XYZ file of C-alpha atoms in Angstrom:
744
model
C 8.816 16.191 23.400
C 12.500 17.002 23.892
C 14.468 14.466 25.936
C 16.687 16.511 28.252
C 18.309 13.431 29.772
C 20.429 12.721 26.697
C 21.517 16.352 26.398
C 24.298 15.514 28.890
C 27.354 13.580 27.722
C 27.645 11.984 31.150
C 24.088 10.760 30.948
C 24.761 9.411 27.481
C 27.883 7.654 28.774
C 25.865 6.112 31.612
C 23.289 5.012 29.056
C 26.039 3.300 27.056
C 27.192 1.482 30.206
C 23.638 0.330 30.848
C 23.323 -0.785 27.247
C 26.556 -2.752 27.644
C 24.986 -4.528 30.606
C 21.980 -5.615 28.547
C 23.739 -8.593 26.854
C 24.804 -9.911 30.260
C 21.247 -9.464 31.506
C 20.001 -11.352 28.484
C 22.447 -14.194 29.118
C 21.392 -14.384 32.768
C 17.720 -14.448 31.869
C 18.326 -17.049 29.181
C 20.326 -19.183 31.601
C 17.585 -18.794 34.194
C 14.967 -19.914 31.704
C 17.100 -22.935 30.834
C 17.538 -23.740 34.544
C 13.822 -23.408 35.155
C 13.066 -25.625 32.179
C 15.569 -28.222 33.455
C 14.114 -28.057 36.976
C 10.605 -28.586 35.613
C 11.764 -31.564 33.539
C 13.518 -33.070 36.563
C 10.420 -32.563 38.719
C 8.248 -34.157 36.039
C 10.615 -37.133 35.852
C 10.648 -37.460 39.655
C 6.850 -37.400 39.954
C 6.497 -39.823 37.065
C 8.986 -42.278 38.623
C 7.212 -42.116 41.978
C 3.726 -42.528 40.567
C 4.840 -45.400 38.336
C 6.355 -47.149 41.383
C 3.096 -46.736 43.291
C 1.074 -47.857 40.269
C 3.153 -51.026 39.873
C 2.729 -51.774 43.590
C -1.018 -51.249 43.332
C -1.268 -53.441 40.243
C 0.571 -56.242 42.097
C -1.833 -55.924 45.025
C -4.776 -56.011 42.624
C -3.404 -59.176 41.007
C -2.888 -60.770 44.442
C -6.438 -59.812 45.421
C -7.808 -61.359 42.239
C -5.793 -64.559 42.733
C -6.742 -64.830 46.423
C -10.435 -64.328 45.757
C -10.383 -66.803 42.860
C -8.811 -69.498 45.088
C -11.206 -68.830 47.975
C -14.186 -68.999 45.609
C -13.232 -72.628 44.831
C -13.082 -73.730 48.484
C -15.973 -76.111 49.432
C -16.813 -74.342 52.675
C -17.100 -71.062 50.744
C -19.175 -72.493 47.890
C -21.589 -74.030 50.420
C -21.832 -70.691 52.221
C -20.727 -72.373 55.456
C -20.285 -69.398 57.759
C -18.235 -70.885 60.622
C -15.961 -72.921 58.327
C -15.426 -69.984 56.005
C -14.740 -67.649 58.925
C -12.128 -70.045 60.275
C -10.481 -70.236 56.856
C -10.421 -66.480 56.427
C -8.970 -65.871 59.885
C -6.191 -68.376 59.277
C -5.307 -66.557 56.057
C -5.342 -63.197 57.811
C -3.246 -64.512 60.664
C -0.491 -65.615 58.247
C -0.063 -61.972 57.237
C -1.803 -60.123 54.501
C -1.688 -56.708 52.911
C -5.441 -56.597 53.017
C -7.343 -55.065 55.892
C -10.152 -57.658 55.899
C -11.567 -60.601 53.921
C -15.346 -60.909 53.825
C -17.804 -63.412 52.320
C -21.451 -62.507 51.629
C -24.389 -64.258 50.030
C -26.217 -63.033 46.948
C -28.325 -60.705 49.112
C -25.255 -59.002 50.510
C -25.519 -60.534 53.978
C -22.047 -61.208 55.396
C -21.741 -64.791 56.586
C -17.967 -64.827 57.234
C -15.169 -62.289 57.900
C -11.476 -62.469 58.804
C -12.001 -59.679 61.310
C -15.245 -59.801 63.233
C -17.800 -57.015 62.999
C -19.804 -55.781 65.938
C -22.730 -55.935 63.605
C -22.585 -57.848 60.398
C -22.951 -55.313 57.555
C -24.981 -55.750 54.389
C -22.828 -55.294 51.264
C -25.649 -55.115 48.755
C -25.707 -51.769 46.973
C -21.982 -51.382 46.641
C -20.762 -50.955 43.070
C -18.072 -53.620 43.433
C -20.659 -56.089 44.911
C -23.219 -55.531 42.173
C -20.620 -55.657 39.414
C -19.079 -58.950 40.671
C -22.526 -60.504 41.150
C -23.944 -59.464 37.787
C -20.865 -59.906 35.589
C -19.417 -62.918 37.387
C -15.942 -61.340 37.184
C -13.418 -59.578 39.364
C -14.358 -55.965 40.255
C -12.924 -52.951 42.098
C -15.115 -50.603 44.079
C -15.447 -46.818 44.183
C -14.756 -44.618 47.179
C -16.093 -46.122 50.420
C -15.462 -45.736 54.141
C -14.775 -48.645 56.454
C -14.023 -49.208 60.149
C -10.372 -48.764 61.126
C -9.397 -48.698 64.808
C -12.931 -47.775 65.738
C -13.092 -44.917 63.217
C -14.206 -44.637 59.646
C -11.378 -44.649 57.128
C -11.241 -44.856 53.319
C -10.877 -48.358 51.888
C -10.376 -49.861 48.440
C -12.683 -52.875 47.861
C -11.881 -55.821 45.587
C -14.660 -58.348 44.887
C -15.047 -61.708 43.105
C -18.157 -63.918 42.691
C -18.733 -67.253 44.502
C -19.966 -69.660 41.787
C -22.751 -72.124 42.537
C -23.122 -75.638 41.205
C -24.711 -74.252 38.045
C -21.947 -71.705 37.585
C -24.150 -68.758 38.540
C -22.901 -66.463 41.351
C -24.421 -67.312 44.731
C -22.333 -64.896 46.728
C -19.397 -62.481 46.702
C -15.936 -62.531 48.285
C -14.523 -59.111 49.197
C -11.079 -57.969 50.361
C -10.377 -54.424 51.520
C -7.164 -52.431 51.244
C -6.135 -49.412 53.264
C -4.549 -46.734 51.008
C -2.485 -45.379 53.893
C -0.084 -48.248 53.369
C 1.453 -46.118 50.587
C 2.626 -43.482 53.032
C 5.948 -45.247 53.581
C 6.575 -45.417 49.832
C 5.836 -41.707 49.548
C 8.098 -40.817 52.474
C 10.969 -42.882 51.077
C 10.780 -40.905 47.795
C 12.057 -37.783 49.664
C 9.980 -35.384 47.614
C 10.088 -31.624 48.323
C 7.977 -30.066 51.018
C 4.375 -29.609 49.966
C 4.312 -32.685 47.714
C 1.076 -34.710 47.840
C -0.148 -38.206 46.942
C -3.705 -38.509 45.657
C -5.724 -41.666 44.858
C -9.096 -41.317 43.120
C -11.726 -43.760 41.950
C -13.188 -44.062 38.482
C -15.611 -41.170 39.154
C -12.842 -38.745 40.142
C -13.716 -38.937 43.861
C -10.743 -38.550 46.156
C -10.189 -41.883 47.982
C -6.992 -40.878 49.700
C -4.657 -37.863 50.095
C -1.302 -37.766 51.789
C -0.509 -35.633 53.694
C -4.200 -35.214 54.572
C -5.827 -31.790 54.199
C -9.437 -31.961 55.264
C -9.891 -28.209 54.942
C -9.268 -27.830 51.213
C -8.864 -31.408 49.928
C -11.181 -33.692 51.944
C -11.485 -37.409 51.186
C -14.713 -38.304 49.433
C -14.868 -35.073 47.415
C -14.169 -34.649 43.682
C -10.690 -33.735 42.497
C -9.954 -30.283 41.093
C -11.222 -29.867 37.537
C -7.712 -29.257 36.106
C -6.265 -32.419 37.662
C -9.245 -34.626 36.801
C -9.355 -33.429 33.185
C -5.616 -34.106 32.848
C -5.791 -37.647 34.267
C -8.767 -38.543 32.045
C -6.716 -38.025 28.892
C -5.738 -40.767 26.437
C -2.328 -41.383 28.081
C -2.143 -44.003 30.853
C 0.767 -42.105 32.417
C 1.909 -38.542 32.035
C 2.773 -35.224 33.635
C 1.161 -31.806 33.764
C 1.243 -28.564 35.749
C -2.134 -27.829 37.358
C -3.732 -25.860 40.172
C -4.959 -28.220 42.910
C -7.740 -27.776 45.442
C -5.499 -26.222 48.114
C -4.603 -23.406 45.678
C -1.051 -24.640 45.125
C 0.237 -24.998 41.582
C 1.991 -28.354 41.291
C 3.881 -30.410 38.746
C 1.879 -33.636 38.729
C 2.728 -37.142 37.547
C -0.255 -39.456 37.151
C -1.092 -43.057 36.234
C -4.287 -44.843 35.242
C -4.841 -48.370 36.608
C -6.815 -50.760 34.412
C -8.303 -54.222 34.734
C -8.162 -56.529 31.754
C -10.988 -55.994 29.269
C -12.216 -53.004 31.281
C -13.779 -49.980 29.581
C -12.322 -47.465 32.028
C -9.593 -47.286 34.665
C -10.564 -48.557 38.082
C -8.147 -46.263 39.936
C -6.142 -43.044 39.402
C -2.919 -42.262 41.287
C -1.131 -38.875 41.152
C 1.924 -37.375 42.844
C 2.354 -33.590 42.820
C 5.412 -31.434 43.599
C 4.848 -27.681 44.214
C 6.097 -25.749 41.213
C 7.599 -23.145 43.492
C 9.641 -25.795 45.310
C 10.765 -27.339 42.034
C 11.967 -23.924 40.803
C 13.415 -22.779 44.131
C 17.023 -23.522 43.195
C 16.725 -21.863 39.751
C 15.015 -18.789 41.268
C 17.714 -18.482 43.929
C 20.435 -18.655 41.270
C 18.642 -15.971 39.234
C 18.411 -13.640 42.229
C 22.078 -14.109 42.982
C 23.124 -13.485 39.355
C 20.972 -10.347 39.158
C 22.455 -9.054 42.405
C 25.973 -9.473 41.031
C 24.983 -7.818 37.747
C 23.376 -4.814 39.455
C 26.439 -4.394 41.670
C 28.786 -4.504 38.677
C 26.599 -2.059 36.730
C 26.502 0.372 39.678
C 30.294 0.312 39.944
C 30.609 0.851 36.173
C 28.218 3.821 36.345
C 30.203 5.424 39.163
C 33.429 4.998 37.218
C 31.824 6.353 34.029
C 30.469 9.377 35.923
C 33.859 10.255 37.393
C 36.021 9.516 34.357
C 33.505 11.091 31.979
C 33.703 14.389 33.839
C 37.486 14.478 33.544
C 38.043 13.040 30.075
C 34.979 14.410 28.271
C 33.182 16.983 30.409
C 35.991 19.528 30.840
C 37.128 19.595 27.170
C 33.526 19.873 26.009
C 32.882 22.783 28.386
C 35.937 24.549 26.946
C 34.675 23.999 23.397
C 31.227 25.224 24.456
C 32.670 28.501 25.732
C 34.492 29.021 22.436
C 31.326 28.236 20.461
C 29.322 30.752 22.506
C 31.899 33.453 21.808
C 31.631 32.663 18.106
C 27.842 32.797 18.323
C 28.191 36.261 19.839
C 30.072 37.413 16.736
C 33.609 36.951 18.052
C 34.909 34.932 15.116
C 38.497 35.390 16.310
C 37.860 33.071 19.276
C 39.895 29.867 19.164
C 40.158 26.783 21.337
C 43.363 25.951 23.196
C 46.179 24.339 21.181
C 44.960 20.888 20.306
C 46.822 17.660 19.823
C 46.878 15.696 16.616
C 44.823 12.760 17.902
C 41.581 12.084 19.699
C 38.000 12.860 18.728
C 37.792 15.980 20.930
C 40.990 17.339 19.385
C 39.507 16.767 15.952
C 36.323 18.522 17.092
C 38.330 21.489 18.428
C 40.268 21.770 15.181
C 37.026 21.529 13.202
C 35.528 24.327 15.323
C 38.566 26.528 14.678
C 38.390 25.764 10.953
C 34.694 26.639 11.000
C 35.410 29.995 12.620
C 38.102 30.661 10.036
C 35.766 29.697 7.190
C 32.982 31.897 8.567
C 35.377 34.800 8.867
C 36.563 34.308 5.279
C 33.067 33.805 3.883
C 31.431 36.795 5.516
C 32.842 39.213 2.952
C 31.849 36.902 0.108
C 28.334 36.688 1.508
C 28.061 40.469 1.657
C 29.176 40.633 -1.976
C 26.594 38.010 -2.958
C 23.853 39.809 -1.040
C 24.772 43.065 -2.764
C 24.629 41.383 -6.175
C 21.336 39.759 -5.234
C 19.828 43.113 -4.328
C 21.057 44.513 -7.622
C 19.540 41.550 -9.495
C 16.226 42.017 -7.717
C 16.227 45.705 -8.571
C 17.075 44.903 -12.200
C 14.297 42.295 -12.356
C 11.803 44.816 -11.010
C 12.971 47.357 -13.596
C 12.543 44.776 -16.378
C 9.092 43.755 -15.150
C 8.026 47.383 -14.826
C 9.273 48.023 -18.373
C 7.280 45.151 -19.869
C 4.268 46.168 -21.980
C 2.140 43.541 -20.216
C 0.842 43.376 -16.680
C 2.613 40.897 -14.407
C 1.714 40.236 -10.805
C 2.096 37.427 -8.309
C -0.406 36.145 -5.745
C 0.118 33.708 -2.878
C -1.955 30.498 -2.384
C -4.517 32.561 -0.421
C -5.086 34.791 -3.463
C -3.422 37.932 -2.017
C -1.203 40.072 -4.270
C 2.509 39.967 -3.359
C 3.917 41.841 -6.382
C 2.518 43.862 -9.284
C 4.349 45.814 -11.995
C 3.322 49.215 -13.324
C 1.174 47.929 -16.198
C -0.770 45.720 -13.768
C -1.547 48.703 -11.564
C -2.603 50.713 -14.619
C -4.913 47.951 -15.877
C -6.357 46.819 -12.536
C -6.089 49.845 -10.281
C -6.607 48.964 -6.604
C -7.129 45.289 -7.500
C -3.338 45.072 -8.021
C -2.380 46.660 -4.683
C -0.138 44.605 -2.414
C -2.329 42.536 -0.082
C -5.454 42.866 -2.249
C -7.412 39.902 -3.603
C -7.756 40.294 -7.412
C -10.268 37.431 -7.669
C -12.662 39.390 -5.448
C -11.840 42.967 -6.478
C -11.646 42.526 -10.270
C -14.761 43.154 -12.384
C -14.639 41.495 -15.814
C -17.070 40.880 -18.671
C -17.349 38.353 -21.472
C -16.073 40.112 -24.647
C -18.790 41.729 -26.758
C -21.486 41.276 -24.088
C -22.622 42.851 -20.841
C -22.432 39.480 -19.083
C -20.306 39.567 -15.926
C -17.675 36.836 -15.662
C -18.323 34.670 -12.539
C -15.563 35.002 -9.958
C -14.782 31.277 -10.013
C -14.446 31.314 -13.841
C -11.542 33.793 -13.710
C -8.333 32.074 -14.868
C -6.578 33.127 -11.642
C -9.341 31.560 -9.532
C -9.001 28.313 -11.513
C -5.248 28.226 -10.882
C -5.761 28.840 -7.157
C -8.405 26.079 -7.102
C -5.860 23.513 -8.325
C -6.004 23.655 -12.146
C -2.397 22.975 -13.145
C -2.755 24.406 -16.707
C -5.716 26.787 -16.914
C -6.551 27.962 -20.433
C -5.837 31.651 -21.172
C -8.882 33.953 -21.279
C -9.858 36.997 -23.296
C -11.898 39.383 -21.118
C -13.154 42.931 -20.989
C -12.174 45.052 -17.981
C -12.924 48.623 -17.033
C -10.598 51.238 -18.578
C -9.084 53.158 -15.638
C -7.958 56.111 -17.792
C -11.028 56.799 -19.965
C -14.678 55.737 -20.207
C -15.161 52.329 -21.753
C -13.609 48.913 -21.510
C -10.333 47.302 -22.422
C -9.961 43.897 -24.050
C -7.257 41.925 -22.251
C -5.774 38.463 -22.618
C -5.093 36.781 -19.252
C -2.916 33.775 -18.464
C -2.115 32.187 -15.085
C 1.011 30.125 -14.369
C 0.918 28.088 -11.111
C 4.252 27.674 -9.301
C 4.511 24.571 -7.076
C 6.858 23.331 -4.382
C 8.838 20.159 -5.036
C 6.268 18.119 -3.118
C 3.481 19.482 -5.364
C 1.997 22.052 -2.971
C 1.007 25.406 -4.556
C 3.589 28.117 -3.858
C 2.339 31.071 -5.903
C 0.555 32.004 -9.132
C 2.107 34.316 -11.735
C -0.582 36.290 -13.589
C 0.055 37.889 -17.000
C -2.442 40.353 -18.507
C -1.949 41.833 -21.988
C -3.967 44.742 -23.367
C -5.069 43.559 -26.836
C -7.716 46.230 -27.398
C -5.962 47.914 -30.357
C -4.893 44.623 -31.903
C -8.423 43.248 -31.661
C -9.788 46.391 -33.264
C -7.225 46.143 -36.073
C -8.083 42.496 -36.668
C -11.777 43.271 -36.759
C -11.152 46.084 -39.263
C -8.938 43.893 -41.399
C -11.473 41.078 -41.286
C -14.195 43.452 -42.440
C -12.040 44.702 -45.312
C -11.072 41.171 -46.323
C -14.665 40.050 -46.202
C -15.747 43.003 -48.313
C -12.972 42.461 -50.860
C -13.803 38.781 -51.233
C -17.440 39.497 -51.851
C -16.576 42.321 -54.255
C -14.274 39.969 -56.170
C -16.870 37.252 -56.499
C -19.203 39.296 -58.716
C -16.626 40.124 -61.449
C -15.281 36.580 -61.350
C -18.772 35.175 -61.694
C -19.150 37.451 -64.713
C -15.936 36.053 -66.202
C -17.248 32.516 -65.740
C -20.559 33.393 -67.396
C -18.804 35.266 -70.210
C -16.590 32.261 -70.874
C -19.612 29.986 -71.032
C -21.377 32.395 -73.451
C -18.310 32.570 -75.688
C -18.062 28.802 -75.821
C -21.683 28.703 -76.999
C -20.785 30.775 -80.099
C -20.256 28.775 -83.267
C -18.018 31.251 -85.106
C -14.979 30.874 -82.761
C -11.792 29.291 -83.920
C -10.254 26.377 -82.004
C -7.606 28.624 -80.494
C -10.243 31.131 -79.387
C -12.279 28.347 -77.797
C -9.170 27.099 -75.954
C -8.491 30.561 -74.525
C -12.159 31.027 -73.592
C -12.117 27.673 -71.776
C -8.903 28.598 -69.954
C -10.430 31.940 -69.000
C -13.469 30.162 -67.531
C -11.319 27.587 -65.743
C -9.111 30.285 -64.214
C -12.123 32.302 -63.099
C -13.724 29.188 -61.607
C -10.461 28.332 -59.840
C -10.311 31.851 -58.391
C -13.929 31.552 -57.218
C -13.145 28.236 -55.552
C -10.045 29.729 -53.929
C -12.048 32.652 -52.556
C -14.740 30.286 -51.286
C -12.071 28.084 -49.713
C -10.448 31.016 -47.927
C -13.835 32.174 -46.696
C -14.435 28.710 -45.301
C -10.924 28.703 -43.813
C -11.824 31.870 -41.923
C -14.933 30.136 -40.639
C -12.836 27.133 -39.611
C -10.534 29.409 -37.604
C -13.509 30.997 -35.875
C -15.169 27.595 -35.329
C -18.347 28.598 -37.168
C -18.186 26.331 -40.243
C -20.467 23.308 -40.584
C -19.140 20.599 -42.887
C -21.188 19.653 -45.949
C -20.135 16.008 -46.226
C -20.517 13.930 -49.356
C -19.013 10.768 -50.793
C -16.023 11.809 -52.930
C -13.689 9.679 -55.046
C -10.240 10.885 -53.961
C -8.590 9.456 -57.071
C -10.936 11.380 -59.343
C -10.622 14.496 -57.144
C -6.821 14.330 -57.406
C -6.947 14.035 -61.177
C -9.406 16.930 -61.412
C -7.201 19.095 -59.214
C -4.229 18.390 -61.470
C -6.239 19.492 -64.537
C -6.996 22.767 -62.770
C -3.269 23.379 -62.346
C -2.118 22.633 -65.896
C -2.148 26.338 -66.776
C 0.602 27.065 -64.214
C 4.061 27.721 -65.747
C 5.802 25.336 -63.326
C 3.366 22.571 -64.323
C 4.750 22.505 -67.849
C 8.382 21.898 -66.806
C 7.626 19.275 -64.139
C 5.797 15.961 -64.092
C 3.101 14.756 -61.675
C 2.607 11.007 -61.170
C -0.508 9.677 -59.414
C -0.296 6.162 -57.914
C -2.319 3.938 -55.611
C -0.188 2.142 -53.028
C 2.900 2.774 -55.206
C 1.405 1.349 -58.420
C -0.421 2.984 -61.360
C -4.182 2.997 -60.669
C -5.942 0.121 -62.471
C -8.802 0.778 -64.832
C -11.970 1.698 -62.941
C -10.137 2.171 -59.626
C -11.727 4.447 -57.036
C -11.040 5.525 -53.442
C -14.267 6.797 -51.846
C -14.064 9.192 -48.897
C -16.700 11.008 -46.830
C -15.618 14.690 -46.865
C -16.402 18.191 -48.143
C -15.228 18.167 -51.739
C -14.332 21.856 -52.122
C -12.147 21.884 -48.987
C -10.317 18.689 -49.931
C -9.751 20.039 -53.463
C -8.255 23.222 -51.973
C -6.016 21.147 -49.677
C -4.754 19.039 -52.601
C -4.265 22.109 -54.772
C -2.168 23.895 -52.126
C -0.002 20.834 -51.467
C 0.546 20.246 -55.194
C 1.399 23.921 -55.817
C 3.979 23.835 -53.023
C 5.480 20.598 -54.380
C 5.637 21.945 -57.949
C 7.216 25.224 -56.818
C 9.816 23.431 -54.666
C 10.664 20.784 -57.265
C 13.563 21.550 -59.645
C 13.156 21.859 -63.430
C 12.263 18.468 -64.908
C 11.491 17.081 -61.446
C 8.755 14.583 -60.648
C 6.033 15.164 -58.059
C 4.529 11.923 -56.771
C 0.996 11.675 -55.370
C 0.285 8.300 -53.743
C -3.154 7.289 -52.435
C -3.496 4.400 -49.983
C -6.537 2.740 -48.443
C -5.795 1.960 -44.754
C -9.242 0.636 -43.934
C -10.770 3.263 -41.668
C -8.507 6.005 -43.033
C -7.160 7.215 -46.363
C -3.511 8.223 -46.697
C -2.467 10.879 -49.227
C 1.288 11.334 -49.717
C 2.756 14.163 -51.820
C 6.520 13.911 -52.332
C 8.949 15.893 -54.422
C 12.633 16.566 -54.895
C 14.040 19.408 -52.820
C 14.268 20.017 -49.074
C 12.341 22.268 -46.721
C 14.761 24.796 -45.174
C 15.920 23.697 -41.714
C 14.814 27.000 -40.175
C 11.102 26.438 -40.848
C 10.728 22.651 -40.516
C 9.365 22.825 -36.967
C 6.897 25.581 -37.999
C 6.140 24.311 -41.510
C 2.342 24.193 -41.008
C 2.060 27.451 -39.071
C 0.451 30.556 -40.499
C 2.557 32.913 -42.661
C 5.626 30.668 -42.448
C 7.518 30.626 -45.761
C 11.097 30.739 -47.014
C 12.787 30.931 -50.417
C 9.628 31.918 -52.378
C 9.400 35.316 -53.948
C 5.605 35.579 -53.699
C 5.014 33.006 -50.926
C 2.342 33.848 -48.348
C 2.791 30.938 -45.924
C -0.924 30.126 -46.125
C -0.903 27.024 -48.355
C 0.410 24.490 -45.826
C -1.442 26.248 -42.997
C -4.773 25.909 -44.814
C -3.973 22.251 -45.623
C -3.392 21.572 -41.913
C -6.632 23.350 -40.954
C -8.666 21.384 -43.505
C -7.117 18.029 -42.513
C -7.671 18.614 -38.796
C -11.211 19.917 -39.384
C -11.985 16.590 -41.066
C -10.643 14.762 -38.000
C -7.382 13.873 -39.736
C -3.732 14.875 -39.475
C -0.850 16.113 -41.615
C 2.855 15.451 -41.196
C 6.117 16.596 -42.790
C 8.899 14.065 -43.410
C 12.336 15.444 -44.335
C 14.336 12.430 -43.171
C 15.406 11.495 -46.715
C 18.132 13.890 -47.905
C 17.101 15.863 -50.984
C 13.400 14.976 -50.748
C 10.286 16.251 -49.011
C 7.234 14.160 -48.161
C 3.919 15.459 -46.804
C 1.471 12.809 -45.549
C -2.220 13.442 -44.882
C -4.454 10.983 -43.013
C -8.233 11.419 -43.353
C -10.942 9.215 -41.801
C -13.170 7.373 -44.273
C -16.280 8.479 -42.368
C -16.445 11.472 -40.074
C -19.042 11.398 -37.251
C -18.374 15.047 -36.416
C -15.861 17.806 -37.047
C -13.791 19.841 -34.615
C -12.131 23.109 -35.410
C -8.317 23.238 -35.233
C -6.610 25.369 -32.652
C -6.957 29.013 -33.744
C -3.895 31.075 -34.458
C -3.256 33.945 -32.092
C -3.724 36.569 -34.763
C -4.486 37.197 -38.415
C -6.816 35.701 -40.985
C -6.063 34.175 -44.407
C -5.765 36.620 -47.245
């Protein structure tokens, strides 16, 4: 969605002012956080100091209570449970001044027999935790929450108890002193804590013994503490601080202390002092509000100044430039801004705008010239495409025709009309059959479906000019955008009806000639064999008869090899594999060539891995013997013909384990013009009667055996042809057929 706010320079300027304020805002917030953190630490320290002071005071009182009760327990009148004497003793102690509210003595059944302050009705102490613990353990004990009489009303008291030992050392009674927690009010008031601060004393069960200031509504005495506070005070630390929510709903920073007796398993008392978090942070919050007020005021003033100054310094010049730009957009390229100074961004912008108008004015003529040339080029391209002897048309990614030349319209008719869909409108057949080609098998459909390199197709289509069908060769070339998305498909269709007919006729003639030649040649072979059976022939006559038979046999093998080569090209030949000794086959091939004139003036050397073959050496290979013999014969003939008079042709055989390498090398170089096409059909140079079929047939035979052939002309003055054949061939695949022609 477009943001219209930033379309205005003034608004952008205001935004910059606000962005400039952000660092100051960050500093203020950071300072506020630091102040708040400091205030919290100070509040924690204050609560911890106060609670530690109260804890020390309480520990001193506990020690005094323990000492007092221990001394009283040794007095004779107490140990004899003498009520009047004990009462007199206790009252004298109380009269001298004591922090304790009362001092009581009771027998083992809890019946009070003496008290510093008289009771209206003597209570029974049995059942109190402090009483039972002192009686059973024989040690000093502190009680849990309990209420006692104070000024005629019940008030919370802290009980301290110690046993009265008998003559046998066993407790016979209990001495108890009581302490009023409200005595800590003056300590709390002296601390001058913030408003809302509270003092809380709890027993070992988490029951509130005392709270100051009192709050019976939400924090009554005798009820459990809030879960947060109790869980915090029960931790492993005897003193500490935390921030918790208390029963009255106020969040406070609390300092707490645990009070322990020696050898006790748990604290006997918990004291906490809490300061409201809000009060602790009041000063920091006030400072933050004041700083933010100043910042907002300064930002507002800066915005007002930016609004006014921006209109004068930026707004008016920009409006002037906008008017000039609109005139230019309307076609008035002569419009110019007012004379500009040599400094300032707006002056540079004005000058740039004037330069742009000047450049547009100067370039408009050049653009018209370019557009004119482009139209001429497009017209020329259309003329060239229409003059091509092949059909060319272009379809978009949806398969609709966007261009078609004249030949396309002649071959396809309405299927080549602009906007038509050739994949749907074209009817095609598999050549030589009445089988319709499926729509999705059409090469154009494959290209549209995402095939980046669809194989060309030969199809039959309806002849639009006469009854019958045309044989066409179709190819599709996908054109893609830079990101890989299909942009268009160029379709090329060539009418090869006449060429196909000529090839079929030539193939028939060649086939007939080869079969007609075989019969006379077979007769020559038989005649030679009959002559050799005669006993009245001279040695010279026998030699010529043998040569006649060998030549006829060689011609028969050549014809058979070329027939098989034709089958290889058509993919109809099945290999007749047998185990063949390549060394013996090479030697036999050489014997079949010794009648050639060039064989007499050149030498052929056969080696195995660069050395003369040892006696009995062999190199077995799984192949078709006649084809491999033809391949060797053609390579040797080429080498002998290319080698100079007296030259040496080297044939090296090498066992590479799973493959056999045959290398034929000779003096002389292959002409540079045909090196890249050396193994293609009909490629020859420098030979008077060369056909260009020898190396082509060698390549076909090597590839049909699953091998390869390679030309090496890197060494100046020499040519090396290397053939690699697998030792065992699981299956054979036909080499890629040539576009036209058959071997002669």
